[in-house]
Short mmCIF file of C-alpha atoms in Angstrom, two decimals:
data_model
loop_
_atom_site.label_atom_id
_atom_site.label_comp_id
_atom_site.label_asym_id
_atom_site.label_seq_id
_atom_site.Cartn_x
_atom_site.Cartn_y
_atom_site.Cartn_z
CA GLN A 26 -38.02 -18.23 50.53
CA ALA A 27 -34.68 -16.24 49.38
CA ILE A 28 -36.18 -13.59 51.20
CA GLN A 29 -36.67 -15.62 54.79
CA ALA A 30 -33.10 -17.51 54.22
CA ILE A 31 -31.40 -14.65 54.27
CA SER A 32 -33.49 -12.33 56.17
CA ASP A 33 -30.80 -10.04 57.31
CA ASP A 34 -29.24 -9.41 54.15
CA LEU A 35 -29.72 -5.83 53.34
CA SER A 36 -27.59 -6.29 49.75
CA PHE A 37 -28.95 -9.18 48.98
CA ARG A 38 -32.04 -7.45 48.66
CA GLN A 39 -31.08 -4.23 46.61
CA GLU A 40 -29.35 -6.41 44.30
CA LEU A 41 -32.54 -8.43 43.59
CA ILE A 42 -34.72 -5.37 43.12
CA ALA A 43 -31.48 -4.11 40.50
CA ILE A 44 -32.80 -7.35 38.58
CA ALA A 45 -36.51 -6.82 38.63
CA GLY A 46 -35.81 -2.97 37.27
CA GLN A 47 -34.20 -5.05 34.16
CA PHE A 48 -37.30 -6.81 33.18
CA ALA A 49 -41.36 -5.36 32.05
CA GLY A 50 -43.88 -6.72 34.23
CA ALA A 51 -41.86 -7.03 36.95
CA GLU A 52 -42.85 -4.06 39.18
CA GLN A 53 -44.72 -6.30 41.69
CA LEU A 54 -42.31 -8.44 42.53
CA ARG A 55 -39.87 -5.24 42.90
CA GLN A 56 -42.65 -3.47 45.13
CA ARG A 57 -43.28 -6.89 46.85
CA VAL A 58 -39.69 -6.81 47.98
CA LEU A 59 -39.26 -2.52 49.06
CA ASP A 60 -42.18 -3.59 51.28
CA SER A 61 -39.93 -6.46 53.13
CA ILE A 62 -37.33 -4.05 53.37
CA GLY A 63 -39.49 -1.31 55.74
CA GLN A 64 -40.77 -3.62 57.23
CA ASP A 65 -37.44 -5.90 58.38
CA PHE A 66 -35.22 -3.15 58.40
CA VAL A 67 -37.24 -0.22 60.41
CA THR A 68 -34.46 0.87 61.65
CA ASP A 69 -31.69 0.35 60.04
CA ALA A 70 -30.33 3.94 58.80
CA ASP A 71 -28.87 2.38 55.34
CA ALA A 72 -32.20 0.55 54.37
CA ARG A 73 -33.94 3.81 55.20
CA ALA A 74 -31.48 5.67 52.92
CA TYR A 75 -31.82 3.60 50.31
CA LEU A 76 -36.08 3.40 50.19
CA CYS A 77 -35.74 7.24 50.50
CA SER A 78 -34.17 7.30 47.41
CA VAL A 79 -34.57 4.53 45.37
CA HIS A 80 -37.47 5.61 43.01
CA LEU A 81 -34.72 7.89 41.68
CA SER A 82 -33.08 4.81 39.62
CA THR A 83 -35.58 4.87 37.58
CA ILE A 84 -35.59 8.26 36.67
CA SER A 85 -32.77 9.65 33.87
CA THR A 86 -31.20 12.76 34.84
CA GLU A 87 -31.94 14.53 31.82
CA SER A 88 -36.00 14.09 32.38
CA PRO A 89 -38.22 16.36 33.53
CA GLU A 90 -39.68 14.07 36.39
CA LEU A 91 -36.34 14.83 37.93
CA ILE A 92 -36.74 17.67 40.34
CA ASP A 93 -40.14 16.45 41.64
CA GLY A 94 -38.02 12.63 42.07
CA LEU A 95 -35.43 14.78 44.26
CA GLN A 96 -37.68 16.08 46.26
CA LEU A 97 -39.70 13.66 46.95
CA ALA A 98 -36.81 11.98 48.20
CA VAL A 99 -35.87 14.59 50.34
CA GLU A 100 -39.93 14.35 51.49
CA ASN A 101 -39.00 10.56 52.52
CA PHE A 102 -35.73 11.72 54.51
CA LYS A 103 -37.89 13.79 56.62
CA GLN A 104 -40.63 11.36 56.88
CA ALA A 105 -37.35 8.89 58.18
CA LEU A 106 -36.02 11.36 60.32
CA SER A 107 -39.11 11.56 62.25
CA GLU A 108 -39.60 8.04 63.08
CA LEU A 109 -35.78 7.29 62.92
CA ASP A 110 -33.62 10.39 64.87
CA THR A 111 -30.38 9.05 65.13
CA PRO A 112 -26.66 10.18 64.28
CA GLU A 113 -26.36 7.07 61.37
CA MET A 114 -30.21 8.38 59.58
CA TRP A 115 -28.88 11.78 59.93
CA ALA A 116 -25.68 11.25 58.28
CA LYS A 117 -27.27 9.50 55.14
CA TYR A 118 -29.53 12.90 55.00
CA VAL A 119 -26.64 14.92 55.12
CA GLU A 120 -24.62 12.66 52.41
CA PHE A 121 -27.22 12.75 50.23
CA LEU A 122 -28.08 16.62 50.09
CA SER A 123 -24.00 16.69 49.69
CA GLN A 124 -24.20 14.84 47.04
CA TRP A 125 -26.63 16.06 44.71
CA LEU A 126 -25.55 19.54 45.67
CA ASP A 127 -22.60 18.75 43.44
CA ALA A 128 -24.24 16.96 41.07
CA SER A 129 -27.02 19.59 40.01
CA GLU A 130 -23.94 22.30 39.43
CA SER A 131 -24.96 23.16 36.12
CA MET A 132 -28.89 23.93 37.92
CA LYS A 133 -28.39 27.01 40.31
CA SER A 134 -32.18 26.77 41.24
CA LEU A 135 -31.88 22.95 42.22
CA GLN A 136 -28.19 24.07 43.77
CA ALA A 137 -29.62 26.69 45.99
CA TYR A 138 -32.10 24.20 46.81
CA PHE A 139 -29.82 21.21 48.09
CA ALA A 140 -28.00 24.10 50.07
CA ALA A 141 -30.34 25.38 51.55
CA GLN A 142 -31.77 22.11 52.41
CA ARG A 143 -28.36 20.47 53.82
CA LYS A 144 -27.93 24.24 55.64
CA ARG A 145 -30.99 23.68 57.47
CA ALA A 146 -30.23 20.03 58.10
CA VAL A 147 -26.98 20.95 60.08
CA ALA A 148 -28.75 23.94 62.01
CA MET A 149 -31.28 20.98 63.33
CA ILE A 150 -28.23 18.60 64.58
CA SER A 151 -26.27 21.30 66.17
CA GLU A 152 -29.93 22.25 68.17
CA SER A 153 -29.46 18.08 69.71
CA ARG A 154 -26.31 17.00 69.00
CA ASP A 155 -26.27 15.10 71.90
CA VAL A 156 -29.10 13.06 70.26
CA ARG A 157 -28.17 13.24 66.36
CA LEU A 158 -24.70 13.78 66.51
CA ASN A 159 -21.31 11.16 66.14
CA GLU A 160 -18.27 11.76 65.17
CA GLU A 161 -18.84 10.15 61.76
CA LEU A 162 -21.39 13.29 61.32
CA ALA A 163 -19.43 15.98 63.18
CA LEU A 164 -16.71 15.61 60.72
CA SER A 165 -19.55 16.02 57.19
CA CYS A 166 -21.09 18.70 59.47
CA ALA A 167 -17.84 20.31 59.82
CA ASP A 168 -17.39 20.23 55.53
CA VAL A 169 -20.74 21.87 55.25
CA ILE A 170 -20.15 24.89 57.74
CA GLU A 171 -16.57 24.88 55.76
CA ALA A 172 -18.12 24.84 52.33
CA ASP A 173 -20.36 27.61 53.59
CA GLY A 174 -18.15 29.85 55.52
CA GLY A 175 -19.42 29.35 59.16
CA ASP A 176 -17.70 29.27 62.21
CA GLU A 177 -15.82 25.53 61.49
CA LEU A 178 -13.36 26.20 63.98
CA SER A 179 -16.22 26.70 66.61
CA TRP A 180 -17.87 23.14 65.63
CA LEU A 181 -14.43 21.39 65.83
CA ALA A 182 -13.63 22.80 69.47
CA ASP A 183 -17.28 21.76 70.56
CA ALA A 184 -16.65 17.76 68.43
CA THR A 185 -13.43 16.86 70.15
CA GLN A 186 -14.76 17.68 73.70
CA ARG A 187 -17.63 15.52 72.99
CA PHE A 188 -15.87 13.19 71.14
CA PRO A 189 -12.09 13.41 73.17
CA GLU A 190 -10.28 10.57 71.67
CA SER A 191 -11.36 10.56 68.20
CA ALA A 192 -8.33 11.15 66.16
CA ASP A 193 -10.53 11.76 63.27
CA VAL A 194 -11.77 14.81 65.10
CA TRP A 195 -8.82 15.79 66.57
CA HIS A 196 -6.59 15.96 63.39
CA ARG A 197 -9.38 17.81 61.11
CA ARG A 198 -9.95 20.17 64.37
CA MET A 199 -5.76 20.77 64.49
CA SER A 200 -5.46 20.83 60.79
CA ALA A 201 -7.91 24.03 60.17
CA LEU A 202 -5.87 25.39 63.23
CA VAL A 203 -2.50 25.34 61.33
CA ALA A 204 -4.11 26.39 57.61
CA GLY A 205 -5.33 29.30 59.59
CA ASN A 206 -1.91 30.11 61.28
CA HIS A 207 -0.39 29.96 57.98
CA ASP A 208 -2.37 31.85 56.18
CA GLY A 209 -2.84 34.67 58.73
CA LEU A 210 -6.83 34.21 58.94
CA ALA A 211 -6.93 33.51 62.72
CA SER A 212 -4.72 35.80 64.06
CA GLY A 213 -5.43 35.74 68.18
CA ILE A 214 -7.77 33.15 67.91
CA ALA A 215 -5.43 30.46 66.49
CA SER A 216 -2.09 31.76 68.05
CA SER A 217 1.21 29.77 67.92
CA SER A 218 1.23 29.02 70.98
CA ARG A 219 -2.32 28.18 71.41
CA ILE A 220 -1.78 25.71 69.00
CA ASP A 221 1.01 24.25 69.78
CA ASN A 222 -0.66 23.66 73.36
CA LEU A 223 -3.15 22.38 72.27
CA PHE A 224 -0.98 19.55 69.88
CA THR A 225 1.34 18.74 73.05
CA SER A 226 -1.65 18.68 76.21
CA GLN A 227 -4.65 17.49 74.11
CA ALA A 228 -4.57 15.98 70.93
CA LEU A 229 -1.86 14.06 70.96
CA LEU A 230 -2.97 12.85 74.86
CA GLN A 231 -6.14 12.03 73.89
CA ALA A 232 -4.96 10.12 70.44
CA PRO A 233 -1.33 9.12 71.08
CA ALA A 234 -1.56 6.14 68.30
CA SER A 235 -2.82 8.20 66.05
CA ARG A 236 0.18 8.22 62.94
CA LYS A 237 -1.34 11.26 60.98
CA LEU A 238 -1.93 13.17 63.78
CA TRP A 239 1.64 12.83 64.99
CA ASP A 240 2.71 13.51 61.68
CA LEU A 241 0.85 16.63 61.49
CA TRP A 242 2.51 17.39 64.94
CA PHE A 243 5.86 17.26 63.34
CA ASN A 244 5.01 19.02 60.09
CA TRP A 245 3.78 21.72 62.45
CA THR A 246 7.33 21.27 64.21
CA GLU A 247 9.37 21.29 61.30
CA LEU A 248 7.89 24.28 59.08
CA TRP A 249 8.75 26.51 61.78
CA PHE A 250 11.97 24.84 62.09
CA SER A 251 12.53 25.82 58.06
CA ARG A 252 11.59 29.28 58.76
CA LYS A 253 14.23 29.34 61.04
CA ASP A 254 11.76 30.24 64.11
CA VAL A 255 13.03 27.56 66.84
CA SER A 256 16.56 25.84 66.26
CA ALA A 257 17.15 21.83 65.52
CA ASP A 258 17.79 21.52 69.29
CA LYS A 259 14.05 21.91 69.66
CA VAL A 260 12.76 19.56 67.20
CA GLN A 261 15.33 17.29 68.23
CA ALA A 262 13.88 17.19 71.24
CA ARG A 263 10.17 17.23 70.18
CA TYR A 264 11.27 13.94 69.11
CA MET A 265 12.82 12.58 71.73
CA SER A 266 9.41 13.29 73.58
CA ALA A 267 7.40 11.37 71.14
CA PHE A 268 9.40 8.64 71.83
CA ALA A 269 8.98 8.49 74.99
CA ARG A 270 5.27 8.86 74.89
CA VAL A 271 4.60 6.53 71.99
CA THR A 272 6.74 3.66 73.68
CA GLN A 273 5.10 4.60 76.77
CA GLN A 274 1.60 3.78 74.43
CA ARG A 275 3.71 0.33 73.08
CA THR A 276 3.84 -0.50 76.93
CA LEU A 277 0.38 -0.44 77.98
CA GLN A 278 -0.68 -1.92 74.77
CA ALA A 279 1.63 -5.11 74.92
CA LEU A 280 -0.72 -5.41 78.12
CA SER A 281 -3.48 -5.36 76.91
CA ALA A 282 -5.17 -8.54 75.02
CA ASP A 283 -5.69 -6.99 70.94
CA PRO A 284 -2.59 -7.62 68.64
CA ASP A 285 -3.77 -5.50 65.99
CA SER A 286 -3.90 -2.57 68.63
CA LEU A 287 0.00 -3.37 69.53
CA ALA A 288 0.80 -3.76 65.73
CA GLN A 289 -0.55 -0.49 64.92
CA VAL A 290 1.15 1.18 67.91
CA GLN A 291 4.74 -0.40 67.03
CA ALA A 292 4.39 0.60 63.27
CA LEU A 293 3.89 4.13 64.15
CA VAL A 294 7.45 4.06 66.35
CA ALA A 295 9.01 2.58 63.68
CA HIS A 296 7.44 5.76 61.58
CA LEU A 297 8.70 8.11 64.16
CA GLN A 298 11.73 7.27 64.39
CA THR A 299 12.13 6.92 60.36
CA ARG A 300 10.61 10.46 60.32
CA TYR A 301 13.67 11.69 62.45
CA ILE A 302 16.29 10.09 60.71
CA ASP A 303 15.10 11.34 57.29
CA TRP A 304 14.67 15.22 58.65
CA ALA A 305 18.16 14.76 59.80
CA TRP A 306 19.51 13.04 56.33
CA LYS A 307 18.06 16.39 54.72
CA LEU A 308 19.71 18.76 56.36
CA PRO A 309 22.49 21.01 54.59
CA ALA A 310 25.53 20.04 55.04
CA SER A 311 26.98 23.20 56.39
CA HIS A 312 24.25 23.36 59.21
CA GLN A 313 26.01 23.10 62.82
CA PRO A 314 26.75 18.91 64.26
CA LEU A 315 23.40 17.40 66.12
CA SER A 316 23.29 17.22 69.49
CA ALA A 317 23.19 13.77 71.27
CA PHE A 318 19.69 13.33 73.05
CA GLY A 319 21.06 13.71 76.96
CA GLU A 320 21.65 17.16 75.70
CA LEU A 321 18.36 17.84 75.52
CA ALA A 322 17.00 17.95 78.60
CA HIS A 323 16.00 21.68 78.70
CA ALA A 324 15.25 22.16 75.21
CA GLN A 325 12.03 23.85 75.41
CA PHE A 326 9.69 23.75 71.92
CA ARG A 327 8.03 27.36 71.40
CA PRO A 328 7.46 29.07 67.86
CA ASP A 329 7.69 32.27 69.14
CA ASP A 330 11.19 32.56 71.03
CA ASP A 331 14.14 34.44 69.73
CA ASP A 332 16.69 31.41 68.94
CA SER A 333 19.97 32.89 68.42
CA ASP A 334 20.95 29.85 67.93
CA MET A 335 20.09 29.59 64.62
CA GLU A 336 22.30 29.74 61.29
CA ASP A 337 21.64 32.08 58.50
CA SER A 338 21.68 29.05 55.83
CA GLU A 339 18.55 27.81 54.11
CA GLN A 340 17.20 25.43 56.79
CA CYS A 341 14.65 23.79 54.22
CA ALA A 342 17.31 23.06 51.61
CA GLU A 343 17.82 19.56 50.87
CA PRO A 344 21.01 18.18 49.83
CA ALA A 345 21.67 16.24 46.86
CA THR A 346 23.77 13.38 49.11
CA GLY A 347 22.44 13.95 52.70
CA ASN A 348 23.91 15.34 55.92
CA ILE A 349 25.91 12.52 56.89
CA GLU A 350 27.12 13.61 60.19
CA ALA A 351 23.45 14.47 61.28
CA LEU A 352 22.07 11.39 60.13
CA ARG A 353 24.74 9.58 62.64
CA GLN A 354 24.13 11.45 65.37
CA ALA A 355 20.37 10.68 64.73
CA TYR A 356 20.55 6.77 64.59
CA ARG A 357 22.82 7.03 67.77
CA ASN A 358 20.17 8.93 69.46
CA VAL A 359 18.00 7.23 68.82
CA SER A 360 19.67 3.36 69.04
CA ARG A 361 20.95 4.84 72.52
CA HIS A 362 17.43 6.23 73.52
CA ALA A 363 14.21 5.31 71.80
CA PHE A 364 14.34 1.70 71.92
CA PRO A 365 14.86 1.74 67.88
CA THR A 366 12.94 -0.96 65.53
CA PRO A 367 14.01 -2.89 62.69
CA GLY A 368 12.16 -0.04 60.12
CA PHE A 369 14.07 2.00 61.55
CA TYR A 370 17.57 0.77 60.81
CA ARG A 371 16.40 -0.47 58.30
CA ARG A 372 16.26 2.95 56.92
CA CYS A 373 19.35 3.92 58.02
CA ILE A 374 20.88 1.47 56.13
CA GLU A 375 19.74 2.43 53.80
CA LEU A 376 21.36 5.68 53.80
CA GLU A 377 24.44 5.37 55.29
CA THR A 378 27.74 4.94 53.08
CA ASP A 379 30.53 3.84 55.12
CA ALA A 380 30.99 -0.49 55.48
CA LYS A 381 32.07 0.48 59.72
CA HIS A 382 28.89 2.26 60.14
CA LEU A 383 27.12 -0.08 58.09
CA ALA A 384 28.70 -3.04 59.54
CA MET A 385 27.47 -1.66 63.32
CA LEU A 386 23.92 -0.96 61.84
CA HIS A 387 23.94 -4.56 60.53
CA GLU A 388 24.49 -5.74 64.14
CA MET A 389 22.26 -3.71 66.26
CA ALA A 390 19.36 -4.49 63.57
CA CYS A 391 19.92 -8.47 64.46
CA ARG A 392 19.67 -7.25 68.01
CA VAL A 393 16.09 -6.19 67.85
CA ASP A 394 15.13 -9.42 67.27
CA GLU A 395 17.44 -12.09 67.39
CA ALA A 396 14.72 -14.76 66.46
CA GLU A 397 13.97 -12.78 63.22
CA SER A 398 15.98 -14.46 59.93
CA GLU A 399 15.63 -10.97 58.01
CA PRO A 400 18.11 -9.32 59.60
CA TRP A 401 20.39 -11.84 59.68
CA LEU A 402 20.30 -12.45 55.97
CA ALA A 403 20.60 -8.75 55.44
CA TYR A 404 23.86 -8.85 57.50
CA LEU A 405 24.69 -11.44 55.34
CA ARG A 406 24.11 -10.11 52.60
CA PHE A 407 25.86 -7.01 53.23
CA LEU A 408 29.22 -9.21 54.22
CA ALA A 409 28.95 -11.07 51.13
CA GLU A 410 28.58 -8.57 48.61
CA SER A 411 31.88 -6.85 50.45
CA LYS A 412 34.00 -10.11 50.23
CA GLN A 413 33.89 -10.04 53.86
CA LEU A 414 33.17 -14.44 53.89
CA SER A 415 34.93 -15.19 57.66
CA GLN A 416 32.81 -12.76 59.26
CA ALA A 417 29.79 -14.19 57.48
CA SER A 418 30.91 -17.40 58.81
CA ASP A 419 30.85 -16.43 61.76
CA VAL A 420 27.05 -14.27 61.95
CA PHE A 421 26.01 -17.40 59.99
CA TRP A 422 26.59 -19.83 62.92
CA ARG A 423 25.52 -16.83 65.21
CA ALA A 424 22.53 -16.67 63.62
CA THR A 425 21.98 -20.54 63.42
CA GLN A 426 22.06 -20.21 67.90
CA THR A 427 18.97 -17.82 67.73
CA ILE A 428 16.29 -18.48 64.53
CA PRO A 429 13.71 -21.43 65.60
CA ASP A 430 14.84 -24.41 64.75
CA ALA A 431 11.32 -24.27 62.16
CA GLU A 432 12.81 -21.51 60.39
CA LEU A 433 16.21 -23.01 59.65
CA PRO A 434 16.19 -24.98 56.54
CA ALA A 435 14.70 -22.05 54.94
CA PHE A 436 17.64 -19.47 56.50
CA GLU A 437 20.41 -21.89 55.48
CA ALA A 438 19.01 -21.76 51.36
CA ALA A 439 18.49 -18.32 51.46
CA TYR A 440 22.35 -18.29 52.82
CA LYS A 441 23.49 -20.57 50.67
CA ASN A 442 21.95 -18.84 47.22
CA MET A 443 24.09 -16.40 48.39
CA PHE A 444 26.71 -17.88 46.81
CA GLN A 445 25.22 -19.31 44.02
#
């Protein structure tokens, strides 16, 4: 009756089976529940995979019956795949093989068996990619191909064509290309110019909201800067381009009805702006002044360029206190050209040390969203701590004119607490 009442809950039936296994004489009940799973979840890959290997839960890893049990599980998977030839079912099979390949490290013959079965599984998936491959499985197969010393890059190139909007697939491909370029393993195949072109003309165009892909791109960019292969102006030009592209994406998301997508893009904008600020802050104090964004229109990023304007100082050394002048030019650039976010201003305030500049940053932070109380409170806290009470009174009055009435009592109480 419980199974009928919760007919679509696989986890409930799995729990029943686990409980039944703890009692002698409950084998019949256990088998009835297993049969019900087979009948009710015919097209469910999770259920089919569970049935393929559930018998292993009753076999000790020290038992001589384990090898026969594992081989039976493999045969069960093959039978299930003949009936349910879907990407999800193949993914479960590859996952099972990988888990036991790792677990059988001390048993070389068994490990070789699972390695051969997994390699064969990937080959079969490859033969019918249109039917058997999805994004998750493409990444799992890439792991297998890499582990087996195969042509991972060719596999991932095909995967990005099949799933062009997948940030995970693009990230995996670009990570492999960058790693090969660093290690000198793919000379001519993963050249610097080709990697850069893939980033700018394909990967980031297809997955513009992927934070980890943007981070990989900027790690790549800043690596070339640290090696003195490109100038700071060219790094800045890249940030400027990113701000424009992501801000455009934010505008498009604002027109959609998905608030989660908009929040994701807004968080990405803040992240990239903060990353730019941190990069500028970490420049050596001896570094030449950063250019304003308006002077960077013609600065192109080409890793193979001979940058005659690069300095002889060590570019990757992080200063003890930070490059304050580079920081200020960076936040001026963002403030004037990139629709700064509250998170951007918070980071600038954390790094800035001069009271005059801090006041300006607090003022600008409050203007991003004048109805938001937290920037006003941060500004008032700064003024109170620096004993600028007259200015604090003026800022408090301005805040009360823009913060919604419903939030004013909490705001006023927080302000009063500053002086208690």
